[in-house]
Backbone as JSON Lines, residues from 0, in Angstrom:
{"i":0,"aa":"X","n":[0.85,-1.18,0.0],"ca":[0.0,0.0,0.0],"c":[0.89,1.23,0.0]}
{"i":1,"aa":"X","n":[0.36,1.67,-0.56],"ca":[1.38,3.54,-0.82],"c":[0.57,4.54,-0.24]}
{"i":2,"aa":"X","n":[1.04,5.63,0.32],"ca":[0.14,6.71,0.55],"c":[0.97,7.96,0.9]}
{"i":3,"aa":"X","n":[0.36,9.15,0.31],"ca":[1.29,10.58,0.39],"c":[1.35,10.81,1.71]}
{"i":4,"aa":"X","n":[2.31,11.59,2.02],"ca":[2.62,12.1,3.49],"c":[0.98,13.18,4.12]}
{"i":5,"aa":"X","n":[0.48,13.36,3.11],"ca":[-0.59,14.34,3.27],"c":[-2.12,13.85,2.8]}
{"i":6,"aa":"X","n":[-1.84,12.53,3.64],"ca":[-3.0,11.65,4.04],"c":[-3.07,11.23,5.37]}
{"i":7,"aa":"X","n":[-4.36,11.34,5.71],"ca":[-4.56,10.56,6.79],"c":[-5.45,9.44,6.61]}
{"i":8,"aa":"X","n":[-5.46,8.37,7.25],"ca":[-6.31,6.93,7.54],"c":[-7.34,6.78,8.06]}
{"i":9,"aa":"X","n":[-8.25,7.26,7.84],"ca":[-9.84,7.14,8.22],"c":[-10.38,5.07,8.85]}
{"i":10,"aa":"X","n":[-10.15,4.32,10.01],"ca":[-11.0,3.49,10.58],"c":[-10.04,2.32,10.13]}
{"i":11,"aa":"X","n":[-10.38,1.09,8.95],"ca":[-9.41,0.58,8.74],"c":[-9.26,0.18,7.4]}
{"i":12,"aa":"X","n":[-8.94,1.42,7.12],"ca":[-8.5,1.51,5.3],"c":[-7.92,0.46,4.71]}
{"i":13,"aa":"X","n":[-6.79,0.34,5.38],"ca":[-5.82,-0.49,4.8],"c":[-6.63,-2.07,4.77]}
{"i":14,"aa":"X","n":[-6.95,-2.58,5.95],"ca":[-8.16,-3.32,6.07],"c":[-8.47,-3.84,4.91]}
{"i":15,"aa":"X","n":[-9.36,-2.57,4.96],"ca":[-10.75,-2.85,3.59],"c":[-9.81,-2.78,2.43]}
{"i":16,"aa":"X","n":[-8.86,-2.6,1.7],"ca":[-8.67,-2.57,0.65],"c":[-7.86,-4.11,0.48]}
{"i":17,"aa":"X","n":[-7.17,-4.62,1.92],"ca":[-6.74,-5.77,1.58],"c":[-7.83,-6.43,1.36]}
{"i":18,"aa":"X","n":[-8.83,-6.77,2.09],"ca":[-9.98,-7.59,1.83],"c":[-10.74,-7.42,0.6]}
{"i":19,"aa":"X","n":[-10.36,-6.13,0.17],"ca":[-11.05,-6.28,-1.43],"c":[-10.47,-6.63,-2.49]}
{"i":20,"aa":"X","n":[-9.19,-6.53,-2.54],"ca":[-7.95,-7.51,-3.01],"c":[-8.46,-8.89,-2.96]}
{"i":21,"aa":"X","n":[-8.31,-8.84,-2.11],"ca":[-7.99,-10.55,-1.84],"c":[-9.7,-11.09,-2.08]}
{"i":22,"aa":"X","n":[-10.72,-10.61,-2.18],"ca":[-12.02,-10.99,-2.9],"c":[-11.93,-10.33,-4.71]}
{"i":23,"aa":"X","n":[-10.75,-10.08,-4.97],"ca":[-11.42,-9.79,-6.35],"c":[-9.46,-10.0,-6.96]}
{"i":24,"aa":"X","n":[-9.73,-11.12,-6.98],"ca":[-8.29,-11.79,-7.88],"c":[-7.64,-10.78,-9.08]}
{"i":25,"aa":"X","n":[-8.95,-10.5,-10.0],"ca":[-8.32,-9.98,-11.0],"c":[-7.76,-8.71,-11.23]}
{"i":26,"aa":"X","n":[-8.26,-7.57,-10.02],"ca":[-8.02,-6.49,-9.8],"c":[-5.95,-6.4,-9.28]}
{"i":27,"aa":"X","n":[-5.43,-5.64,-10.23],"ca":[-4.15,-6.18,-10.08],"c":[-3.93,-4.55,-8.81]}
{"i":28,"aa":"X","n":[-4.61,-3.29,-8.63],"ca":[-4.23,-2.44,-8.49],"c":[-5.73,-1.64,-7.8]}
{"i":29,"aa":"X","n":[-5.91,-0.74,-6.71],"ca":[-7.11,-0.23,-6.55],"c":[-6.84,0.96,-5.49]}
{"i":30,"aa":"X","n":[-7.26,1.67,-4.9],"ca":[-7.28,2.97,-4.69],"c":[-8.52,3.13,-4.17]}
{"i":31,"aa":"X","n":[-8.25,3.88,-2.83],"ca":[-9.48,4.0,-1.72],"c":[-10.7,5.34,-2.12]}
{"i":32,"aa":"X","n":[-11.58,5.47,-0.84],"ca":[-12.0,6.82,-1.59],"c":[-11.46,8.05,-0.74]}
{"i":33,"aa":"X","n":[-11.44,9.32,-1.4],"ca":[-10.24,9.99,-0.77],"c":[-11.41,11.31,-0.17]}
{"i":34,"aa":"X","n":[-11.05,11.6,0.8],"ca":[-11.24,13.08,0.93],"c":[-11.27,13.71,1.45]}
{"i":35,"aa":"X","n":[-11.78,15.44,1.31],"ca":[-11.03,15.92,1.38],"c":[-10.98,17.04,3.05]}
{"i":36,"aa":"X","n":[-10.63,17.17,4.07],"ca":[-10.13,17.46,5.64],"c":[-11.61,17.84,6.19]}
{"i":37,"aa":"X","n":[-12.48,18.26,5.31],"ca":[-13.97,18.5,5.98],"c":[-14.63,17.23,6.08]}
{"i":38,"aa":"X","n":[-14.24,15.88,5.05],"ca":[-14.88,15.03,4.94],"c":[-15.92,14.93,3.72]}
{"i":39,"aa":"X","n":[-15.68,16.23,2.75],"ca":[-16.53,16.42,1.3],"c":[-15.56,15.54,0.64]}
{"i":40,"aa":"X","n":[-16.66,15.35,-0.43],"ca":[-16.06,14.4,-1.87],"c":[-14.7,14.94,-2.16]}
{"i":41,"aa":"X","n":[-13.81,14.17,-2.55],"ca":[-13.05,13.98,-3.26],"c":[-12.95,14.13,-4.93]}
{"i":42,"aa":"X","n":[-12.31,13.55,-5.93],"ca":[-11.88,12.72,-6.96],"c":[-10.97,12.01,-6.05]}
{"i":43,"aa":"X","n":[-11.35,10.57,-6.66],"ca":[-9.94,9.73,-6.29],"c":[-9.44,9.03,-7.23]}
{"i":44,"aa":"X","n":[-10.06,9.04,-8.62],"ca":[-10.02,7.9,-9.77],"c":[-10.38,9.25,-10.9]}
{"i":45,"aa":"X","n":[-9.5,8.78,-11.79],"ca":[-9.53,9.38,-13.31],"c":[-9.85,8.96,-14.29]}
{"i":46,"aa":"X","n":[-9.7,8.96,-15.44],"ca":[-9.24,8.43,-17.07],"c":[-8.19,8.75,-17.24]}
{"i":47,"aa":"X","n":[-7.79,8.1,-18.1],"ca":[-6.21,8.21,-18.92],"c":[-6.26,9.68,-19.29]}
{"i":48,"aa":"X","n":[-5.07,10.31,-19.03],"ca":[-4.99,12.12,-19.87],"c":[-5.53,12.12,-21.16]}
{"i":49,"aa":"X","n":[-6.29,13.33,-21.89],"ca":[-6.24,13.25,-23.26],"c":[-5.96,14.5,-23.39]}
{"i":50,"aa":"X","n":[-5.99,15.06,-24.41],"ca":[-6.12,16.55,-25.22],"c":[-7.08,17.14,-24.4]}
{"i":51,"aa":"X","n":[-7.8,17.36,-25.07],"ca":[-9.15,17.91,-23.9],"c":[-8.93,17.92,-22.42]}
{"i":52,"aa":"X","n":[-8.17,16.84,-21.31],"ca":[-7.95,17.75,-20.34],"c":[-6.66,18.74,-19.96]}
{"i":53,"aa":"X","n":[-5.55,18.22,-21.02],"ca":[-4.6,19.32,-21.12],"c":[-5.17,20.83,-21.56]}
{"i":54,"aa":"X","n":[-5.8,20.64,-22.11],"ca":[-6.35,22.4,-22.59],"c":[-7.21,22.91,-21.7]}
{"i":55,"aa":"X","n":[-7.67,21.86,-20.87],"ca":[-8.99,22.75,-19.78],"c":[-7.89,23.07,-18.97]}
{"i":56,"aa":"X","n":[-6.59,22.53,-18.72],"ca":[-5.9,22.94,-17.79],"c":[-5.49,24.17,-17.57]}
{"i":57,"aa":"X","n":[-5.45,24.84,-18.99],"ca":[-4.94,26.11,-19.34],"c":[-5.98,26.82,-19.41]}
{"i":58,"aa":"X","n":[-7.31,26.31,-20.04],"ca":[-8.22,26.98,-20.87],"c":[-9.64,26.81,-19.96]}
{"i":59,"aa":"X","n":[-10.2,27.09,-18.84],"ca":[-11.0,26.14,-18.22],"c":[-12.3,27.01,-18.53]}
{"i":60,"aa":"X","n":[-13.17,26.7,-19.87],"ca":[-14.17,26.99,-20.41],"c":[-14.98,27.29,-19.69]}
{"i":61,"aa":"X","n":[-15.97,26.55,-19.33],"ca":[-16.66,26.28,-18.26],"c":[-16.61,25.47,-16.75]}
{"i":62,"aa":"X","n":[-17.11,26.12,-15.6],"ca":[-16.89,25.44,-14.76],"c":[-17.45,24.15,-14.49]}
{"i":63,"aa":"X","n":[-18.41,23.59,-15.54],"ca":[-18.88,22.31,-15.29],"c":[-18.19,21.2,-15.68]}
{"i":64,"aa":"X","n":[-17.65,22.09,-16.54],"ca":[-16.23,21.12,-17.49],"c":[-15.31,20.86,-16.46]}
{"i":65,"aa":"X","n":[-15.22,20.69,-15.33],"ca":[-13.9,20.61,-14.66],"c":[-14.59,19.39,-13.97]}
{"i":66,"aa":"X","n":[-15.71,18.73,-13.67],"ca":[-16.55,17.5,-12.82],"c":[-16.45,16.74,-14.41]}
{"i":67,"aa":"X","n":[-16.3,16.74,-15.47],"ca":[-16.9,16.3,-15.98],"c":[-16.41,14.73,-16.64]}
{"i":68,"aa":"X","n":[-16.67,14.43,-17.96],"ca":[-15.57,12.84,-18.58],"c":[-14.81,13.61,-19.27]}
{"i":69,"aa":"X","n":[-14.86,14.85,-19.96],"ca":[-14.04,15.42,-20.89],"c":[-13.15,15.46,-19.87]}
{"i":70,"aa":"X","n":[-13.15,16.25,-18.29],"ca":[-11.84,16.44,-18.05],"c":[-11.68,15.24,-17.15]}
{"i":71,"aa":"X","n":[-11.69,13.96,-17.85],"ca":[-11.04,13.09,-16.87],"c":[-11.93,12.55,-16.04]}
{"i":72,"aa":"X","n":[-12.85,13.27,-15.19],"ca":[-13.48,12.64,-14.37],"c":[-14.5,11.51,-14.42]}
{"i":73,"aa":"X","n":[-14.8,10.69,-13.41],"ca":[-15.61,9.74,-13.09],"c":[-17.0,10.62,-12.7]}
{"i":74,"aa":"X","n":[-18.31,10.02,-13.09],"ca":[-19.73,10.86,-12.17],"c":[-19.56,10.37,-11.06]}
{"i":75,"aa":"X","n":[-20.26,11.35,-9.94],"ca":[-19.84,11.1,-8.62],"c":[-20.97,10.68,-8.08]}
{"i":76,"aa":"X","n":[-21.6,9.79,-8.76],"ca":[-22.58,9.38,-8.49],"c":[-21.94,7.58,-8.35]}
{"i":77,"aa":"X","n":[-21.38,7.07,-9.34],"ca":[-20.0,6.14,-9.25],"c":[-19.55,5.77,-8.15]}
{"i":78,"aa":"X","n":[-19.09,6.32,-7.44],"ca":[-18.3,6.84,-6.22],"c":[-18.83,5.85,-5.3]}
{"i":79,"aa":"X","n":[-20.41,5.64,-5.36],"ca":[-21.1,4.97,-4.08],"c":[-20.55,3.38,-4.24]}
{"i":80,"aa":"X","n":[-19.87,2.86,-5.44],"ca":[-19.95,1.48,-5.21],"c":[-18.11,1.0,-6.1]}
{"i":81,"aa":"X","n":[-17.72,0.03,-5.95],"ca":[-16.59,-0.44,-6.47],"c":[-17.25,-0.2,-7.98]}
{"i":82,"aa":"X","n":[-15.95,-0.16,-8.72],"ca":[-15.96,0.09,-10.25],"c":[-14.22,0.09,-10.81]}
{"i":83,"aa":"X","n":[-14.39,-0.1,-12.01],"ca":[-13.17,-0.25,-12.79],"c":[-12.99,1.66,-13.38]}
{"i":84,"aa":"X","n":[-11.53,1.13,-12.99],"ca":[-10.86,2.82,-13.17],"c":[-9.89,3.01,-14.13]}
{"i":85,"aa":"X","n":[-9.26,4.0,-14.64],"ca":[-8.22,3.88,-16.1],"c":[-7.21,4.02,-14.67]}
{"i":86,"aa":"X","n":[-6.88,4.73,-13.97],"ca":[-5.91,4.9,-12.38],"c":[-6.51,5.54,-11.54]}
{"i":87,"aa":"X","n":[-6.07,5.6,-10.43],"ca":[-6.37,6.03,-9.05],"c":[-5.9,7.63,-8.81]}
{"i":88,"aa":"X","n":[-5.82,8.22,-8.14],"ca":[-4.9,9.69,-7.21],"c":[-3.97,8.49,-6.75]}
{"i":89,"aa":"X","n":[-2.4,9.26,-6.78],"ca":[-1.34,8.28,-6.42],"c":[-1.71,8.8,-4.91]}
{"i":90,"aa":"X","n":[-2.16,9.74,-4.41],"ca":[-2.03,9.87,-2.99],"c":[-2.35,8.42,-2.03]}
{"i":91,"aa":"X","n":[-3.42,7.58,-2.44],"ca":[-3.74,6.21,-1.61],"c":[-4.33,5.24,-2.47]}
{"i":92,"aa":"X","n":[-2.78,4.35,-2.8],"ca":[-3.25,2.91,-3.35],"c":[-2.82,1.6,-3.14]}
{"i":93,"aa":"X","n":[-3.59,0.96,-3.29],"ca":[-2.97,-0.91,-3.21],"c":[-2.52,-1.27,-4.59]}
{"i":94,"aa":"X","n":[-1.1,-2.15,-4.63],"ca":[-1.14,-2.77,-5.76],"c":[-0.37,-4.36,-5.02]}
{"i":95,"aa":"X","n":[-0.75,-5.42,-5.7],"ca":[-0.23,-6.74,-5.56],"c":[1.3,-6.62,-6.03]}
{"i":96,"aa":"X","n":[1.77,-7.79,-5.47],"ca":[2.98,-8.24,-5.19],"c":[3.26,-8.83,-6.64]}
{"i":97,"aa":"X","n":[2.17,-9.95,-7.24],"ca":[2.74,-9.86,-8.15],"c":[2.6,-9.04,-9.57]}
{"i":98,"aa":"X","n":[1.71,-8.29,-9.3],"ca":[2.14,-7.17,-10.62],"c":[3.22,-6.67,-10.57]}
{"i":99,"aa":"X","n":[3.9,-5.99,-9.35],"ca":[5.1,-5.35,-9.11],"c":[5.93,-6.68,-10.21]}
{"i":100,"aa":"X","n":[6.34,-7.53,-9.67],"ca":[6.99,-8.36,-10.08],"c":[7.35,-8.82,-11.28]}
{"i":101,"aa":"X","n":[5.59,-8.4,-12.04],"ca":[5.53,-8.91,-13.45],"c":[5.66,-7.43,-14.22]}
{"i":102,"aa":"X","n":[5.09,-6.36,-13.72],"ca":[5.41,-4.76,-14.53],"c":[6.57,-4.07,-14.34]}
{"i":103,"aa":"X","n":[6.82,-4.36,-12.8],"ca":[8.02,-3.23,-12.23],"c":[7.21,-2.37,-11.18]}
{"i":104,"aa":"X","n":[8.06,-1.7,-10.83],"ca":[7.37,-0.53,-9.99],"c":[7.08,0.63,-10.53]}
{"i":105,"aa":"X","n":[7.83,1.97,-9.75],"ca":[7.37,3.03,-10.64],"c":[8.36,3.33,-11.0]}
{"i":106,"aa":"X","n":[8.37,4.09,-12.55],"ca":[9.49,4.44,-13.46],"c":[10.29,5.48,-12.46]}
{"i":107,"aa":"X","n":[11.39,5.43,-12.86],"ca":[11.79,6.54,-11.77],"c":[12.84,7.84,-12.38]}
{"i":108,"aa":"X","n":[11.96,7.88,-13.99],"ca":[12.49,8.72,-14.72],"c":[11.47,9.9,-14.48]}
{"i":109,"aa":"X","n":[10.12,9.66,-13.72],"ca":[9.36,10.83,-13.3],"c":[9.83,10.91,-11.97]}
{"i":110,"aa":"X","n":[10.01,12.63,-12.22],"ca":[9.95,12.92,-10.6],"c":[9.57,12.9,-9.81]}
{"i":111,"aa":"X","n":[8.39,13.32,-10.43],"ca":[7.07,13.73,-9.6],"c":[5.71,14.28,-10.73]}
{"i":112,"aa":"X","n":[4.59,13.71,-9.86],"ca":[3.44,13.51,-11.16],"c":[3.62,12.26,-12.04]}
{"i":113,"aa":"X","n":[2.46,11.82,-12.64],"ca":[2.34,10.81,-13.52],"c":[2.61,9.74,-13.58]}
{"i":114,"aa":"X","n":[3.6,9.36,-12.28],"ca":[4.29,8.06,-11.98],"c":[2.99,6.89,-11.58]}
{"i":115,"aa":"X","n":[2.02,7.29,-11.1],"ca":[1.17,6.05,-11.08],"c":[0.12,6.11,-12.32]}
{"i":116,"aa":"X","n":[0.33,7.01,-13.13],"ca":[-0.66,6.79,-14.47],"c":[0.11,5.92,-14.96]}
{"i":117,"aa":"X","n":[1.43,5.97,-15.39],"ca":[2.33,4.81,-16.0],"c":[2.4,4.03,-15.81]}
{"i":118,"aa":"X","n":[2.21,3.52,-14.47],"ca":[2.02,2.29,-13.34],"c":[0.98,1.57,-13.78]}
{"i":119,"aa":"X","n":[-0.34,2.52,-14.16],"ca":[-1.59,1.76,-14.55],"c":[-1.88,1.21,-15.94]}
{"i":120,"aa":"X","n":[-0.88,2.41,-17.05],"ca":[-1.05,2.17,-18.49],"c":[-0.27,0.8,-18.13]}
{"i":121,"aa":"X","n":[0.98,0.54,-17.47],"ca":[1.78,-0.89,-17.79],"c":[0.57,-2.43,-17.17]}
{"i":122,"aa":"X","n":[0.35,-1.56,-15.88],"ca":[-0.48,-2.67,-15.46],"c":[-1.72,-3.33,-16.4]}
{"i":123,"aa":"X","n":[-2.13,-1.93,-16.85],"ca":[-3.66,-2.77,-17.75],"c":[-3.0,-3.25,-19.12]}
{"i":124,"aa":"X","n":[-1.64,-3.03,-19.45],"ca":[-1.48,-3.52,-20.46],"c":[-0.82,-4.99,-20.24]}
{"i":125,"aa":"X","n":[-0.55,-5.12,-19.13],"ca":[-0.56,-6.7,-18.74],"c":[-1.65,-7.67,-18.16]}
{"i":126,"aa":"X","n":[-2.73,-7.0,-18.6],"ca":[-4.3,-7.54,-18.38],"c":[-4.56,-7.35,-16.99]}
{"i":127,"aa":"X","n":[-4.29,-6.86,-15.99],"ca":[-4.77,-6.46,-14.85],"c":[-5.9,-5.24,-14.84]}
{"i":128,"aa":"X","n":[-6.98,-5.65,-13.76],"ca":[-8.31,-4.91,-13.41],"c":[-7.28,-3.53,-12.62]}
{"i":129,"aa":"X","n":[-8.28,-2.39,-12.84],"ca":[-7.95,-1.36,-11.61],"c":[-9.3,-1.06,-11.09]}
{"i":130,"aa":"X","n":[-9.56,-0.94,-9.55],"ca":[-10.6,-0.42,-9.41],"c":[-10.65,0.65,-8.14]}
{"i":131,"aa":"X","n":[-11.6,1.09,-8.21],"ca":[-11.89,1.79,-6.5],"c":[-12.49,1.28,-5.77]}
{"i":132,"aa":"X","n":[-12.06,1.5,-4.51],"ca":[-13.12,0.79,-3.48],"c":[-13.58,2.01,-2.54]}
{"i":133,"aa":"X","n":[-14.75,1.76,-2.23],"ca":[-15.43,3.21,-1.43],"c":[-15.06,2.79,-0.28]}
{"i":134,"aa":"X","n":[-15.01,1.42,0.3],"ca":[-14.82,1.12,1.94],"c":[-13.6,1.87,2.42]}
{"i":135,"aa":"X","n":[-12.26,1.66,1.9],"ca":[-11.01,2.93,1.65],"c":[-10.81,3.61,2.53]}
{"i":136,"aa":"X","n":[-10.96,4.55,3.47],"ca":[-11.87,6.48,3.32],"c":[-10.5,6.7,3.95]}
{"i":137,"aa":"X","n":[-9.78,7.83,3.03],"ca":[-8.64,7.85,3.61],"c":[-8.68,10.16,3.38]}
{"i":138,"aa":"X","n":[-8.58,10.49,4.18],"ca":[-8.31,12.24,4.07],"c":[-6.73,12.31,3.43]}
{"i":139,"aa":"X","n":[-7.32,13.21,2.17],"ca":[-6.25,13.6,1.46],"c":[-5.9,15.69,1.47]}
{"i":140,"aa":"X","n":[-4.62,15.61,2.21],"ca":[-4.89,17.21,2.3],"c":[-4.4,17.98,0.87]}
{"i":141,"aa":"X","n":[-4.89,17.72,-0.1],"ca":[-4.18,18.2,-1.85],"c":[-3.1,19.41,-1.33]}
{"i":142,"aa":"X","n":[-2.46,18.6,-2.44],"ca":[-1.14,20.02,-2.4],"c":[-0.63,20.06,-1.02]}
{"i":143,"aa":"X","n":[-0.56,19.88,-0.18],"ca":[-0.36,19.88,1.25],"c":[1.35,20.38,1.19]}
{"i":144,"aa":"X","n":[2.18,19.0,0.6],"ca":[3.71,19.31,0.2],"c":[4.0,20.41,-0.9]}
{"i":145,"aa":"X","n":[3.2,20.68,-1.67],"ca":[3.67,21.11,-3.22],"c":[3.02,22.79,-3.02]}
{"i":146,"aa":"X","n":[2.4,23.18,-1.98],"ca":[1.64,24.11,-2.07],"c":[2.48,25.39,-2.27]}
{"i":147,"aa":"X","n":[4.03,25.72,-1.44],"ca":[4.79,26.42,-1.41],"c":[5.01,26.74,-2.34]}
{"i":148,"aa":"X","n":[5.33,26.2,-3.41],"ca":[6.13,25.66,-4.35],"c":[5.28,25.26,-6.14]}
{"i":149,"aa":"X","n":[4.41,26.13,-6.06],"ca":[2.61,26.17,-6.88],"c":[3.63,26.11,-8.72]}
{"i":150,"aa":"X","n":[4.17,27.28,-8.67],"ca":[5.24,27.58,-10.43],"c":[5.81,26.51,-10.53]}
{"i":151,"aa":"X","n":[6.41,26.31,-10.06],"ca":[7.81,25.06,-10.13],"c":[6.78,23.55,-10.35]}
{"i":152,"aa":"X","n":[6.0,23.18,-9.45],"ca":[5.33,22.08,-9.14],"c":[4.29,22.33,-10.62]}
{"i":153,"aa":"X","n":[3.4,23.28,-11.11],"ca":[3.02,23.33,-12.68],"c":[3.84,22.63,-13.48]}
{"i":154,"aa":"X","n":[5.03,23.29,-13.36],"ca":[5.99,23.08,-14.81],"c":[6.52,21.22,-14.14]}
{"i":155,"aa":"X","n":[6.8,21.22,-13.34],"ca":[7.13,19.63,-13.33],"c":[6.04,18.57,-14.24]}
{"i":156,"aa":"X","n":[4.45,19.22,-13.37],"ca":[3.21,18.26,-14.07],"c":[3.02,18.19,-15.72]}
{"i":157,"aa":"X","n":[4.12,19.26,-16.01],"ca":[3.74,19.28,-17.4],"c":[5.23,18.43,-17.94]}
{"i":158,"aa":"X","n":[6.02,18.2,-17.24],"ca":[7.02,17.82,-18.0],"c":[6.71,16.19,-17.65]}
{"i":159,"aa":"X","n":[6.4,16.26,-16.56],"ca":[5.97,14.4,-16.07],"c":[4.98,13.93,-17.47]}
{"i":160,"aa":"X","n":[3.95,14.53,-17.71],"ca":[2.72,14.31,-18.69],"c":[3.56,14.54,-20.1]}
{"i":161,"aa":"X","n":[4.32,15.0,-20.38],"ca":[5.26,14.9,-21.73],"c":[6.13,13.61,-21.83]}
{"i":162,"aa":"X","n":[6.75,13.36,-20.67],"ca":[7.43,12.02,-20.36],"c":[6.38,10.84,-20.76]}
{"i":163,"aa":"X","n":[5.26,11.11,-20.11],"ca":[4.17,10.19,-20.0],"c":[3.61,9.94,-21.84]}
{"i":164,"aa":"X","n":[3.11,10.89,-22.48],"ca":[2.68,11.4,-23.62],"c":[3.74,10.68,-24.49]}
{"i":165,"aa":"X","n":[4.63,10.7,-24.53],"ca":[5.66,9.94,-25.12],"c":[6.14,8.73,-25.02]}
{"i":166,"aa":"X","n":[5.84,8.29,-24.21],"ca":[5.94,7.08,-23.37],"c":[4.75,5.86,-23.97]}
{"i":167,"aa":"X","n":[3.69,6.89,-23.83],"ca":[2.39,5.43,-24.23],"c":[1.01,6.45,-25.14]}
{"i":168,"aa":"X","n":[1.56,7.45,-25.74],"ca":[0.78,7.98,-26.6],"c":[1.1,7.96,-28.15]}
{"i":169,"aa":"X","n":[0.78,8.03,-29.01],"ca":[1.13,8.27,-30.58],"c":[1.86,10.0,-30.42]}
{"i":170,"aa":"X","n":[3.15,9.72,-31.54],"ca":[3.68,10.97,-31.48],"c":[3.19,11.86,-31.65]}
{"i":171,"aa":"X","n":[1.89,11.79,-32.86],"ca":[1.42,13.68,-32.54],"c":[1.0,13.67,-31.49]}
{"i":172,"aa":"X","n":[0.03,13.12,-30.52],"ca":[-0.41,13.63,-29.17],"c":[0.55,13.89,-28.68]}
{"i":173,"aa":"X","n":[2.1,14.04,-28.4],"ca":[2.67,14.47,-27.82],"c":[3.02,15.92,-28.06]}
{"i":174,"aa":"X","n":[3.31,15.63,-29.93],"ca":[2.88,17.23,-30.25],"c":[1.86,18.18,-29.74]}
{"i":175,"aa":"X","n":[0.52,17.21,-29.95],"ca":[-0.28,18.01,-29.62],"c":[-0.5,18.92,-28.44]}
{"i":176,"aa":"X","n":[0.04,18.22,-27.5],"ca":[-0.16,18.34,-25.95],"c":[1.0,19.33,-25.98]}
{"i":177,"aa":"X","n":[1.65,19.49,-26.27],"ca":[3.4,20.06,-25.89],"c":[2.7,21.79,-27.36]}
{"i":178,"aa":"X","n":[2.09,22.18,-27.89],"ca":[1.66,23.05,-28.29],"c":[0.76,23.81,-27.42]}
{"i":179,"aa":"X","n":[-0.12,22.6,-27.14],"ca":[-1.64,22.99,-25.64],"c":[-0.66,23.82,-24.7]}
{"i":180,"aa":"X","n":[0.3,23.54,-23.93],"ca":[1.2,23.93,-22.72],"c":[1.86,25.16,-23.32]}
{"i":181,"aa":"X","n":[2.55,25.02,-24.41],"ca":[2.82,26.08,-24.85],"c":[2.14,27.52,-24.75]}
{"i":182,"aa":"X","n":[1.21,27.6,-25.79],"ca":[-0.11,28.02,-25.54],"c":[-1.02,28.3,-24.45]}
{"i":183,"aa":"X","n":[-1.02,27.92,-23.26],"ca":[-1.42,27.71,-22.26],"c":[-0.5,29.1,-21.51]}
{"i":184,"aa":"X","n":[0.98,28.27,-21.3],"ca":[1.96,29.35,-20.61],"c":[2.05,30.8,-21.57]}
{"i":185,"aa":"X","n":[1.87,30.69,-22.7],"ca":[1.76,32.17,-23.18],"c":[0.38,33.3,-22.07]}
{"i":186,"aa":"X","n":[-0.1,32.66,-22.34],"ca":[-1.84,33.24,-21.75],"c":[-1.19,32.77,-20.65]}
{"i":187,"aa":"X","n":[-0.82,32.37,-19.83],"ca":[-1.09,32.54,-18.38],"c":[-0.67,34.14,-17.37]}
């Protein structure tokens, strides 16, 4: 089990996620539900990056667009029951012993950011389930470490997601995405 320094353990997290492991074989990887110091919803589970949420990053149209599937998100209506996920928030997850074994761990050419999206593109590409489990409930304080540090910690997420983009995307999306940022940091 992994978890950021800027989590806390809500009852018996760890618990429930072994026991949901160990009832669901095929799930190679899963991730609790997270949130956030009042005890309101979270996100704890994504989709794979695309175009569309690199540009809301810069470009954030509407504010409904930010809950939504364009940018990534799961309905939080979801939330109430286990389900299959593209990855988790690296802040709190389980992964088996033997995926490690059979994928690796985490690349450790990211610094920081993106290291458990890669984790998940390798895992599902070795046929392993990812899911969430709501039993989980773990307080995640966002940004907690990185908050000081807001410029610097941007430009990392964008260089992690270029690493990433290149890594397990077709080369123009990397173009594409690496124009979006561009573009993005002009206007900012």
């Amino acid at each position: 089990m992994l978890l950021n320094p800027d989590t806390e353990i809500l009852g018996d997290a760890p618990g429930a996620l072994v026991r949901f492991m160990k009832a669901n074989p095929n799930v190679g990887m899963a991730g609790g539900r997270l949130l956030n110091p009042d005890l309101s919803f979270q996100h704890a589970c994504f989709r794979f990056p695309t175009l569309a949420m690199t540009f809301l990053d810069f470009f954030p149209i509407n504010h409904r667009l930010a809950d939504s599937r364009l940018n990534g998100r799961y309905r939080r209506s979801a939330y109430s029951k286990p389900f299959s996920i593209d990855h988790p928030f690296g802040a709190s997850l389980i992964v088996r012993r033997e995926v490690i074994e059979q994928v690796g761990s985490f690349d450790e050419g990211f610094f920081m950011y993106c290291e458990e999206v890669d984790w998940c593109f390798r895992i599902r590409q070795a046929g392993w389930d990812i899911h969430y489990c709501p039993s989980a409930q773990i307080i995640h304080h966002v940004a907690a470490s990185t908050r000081l540090n807001a410029g610097p910690m941007l430009i990392q997420l964008h260089r992690s997601r270029d690493r990433l983009f290149r890594k397990h995307y077709p080369p123009g999306f990397a173009w594409a995405a690496q124009q979006i940022v561009r573009l993005g940091m002009m206007t900012a």
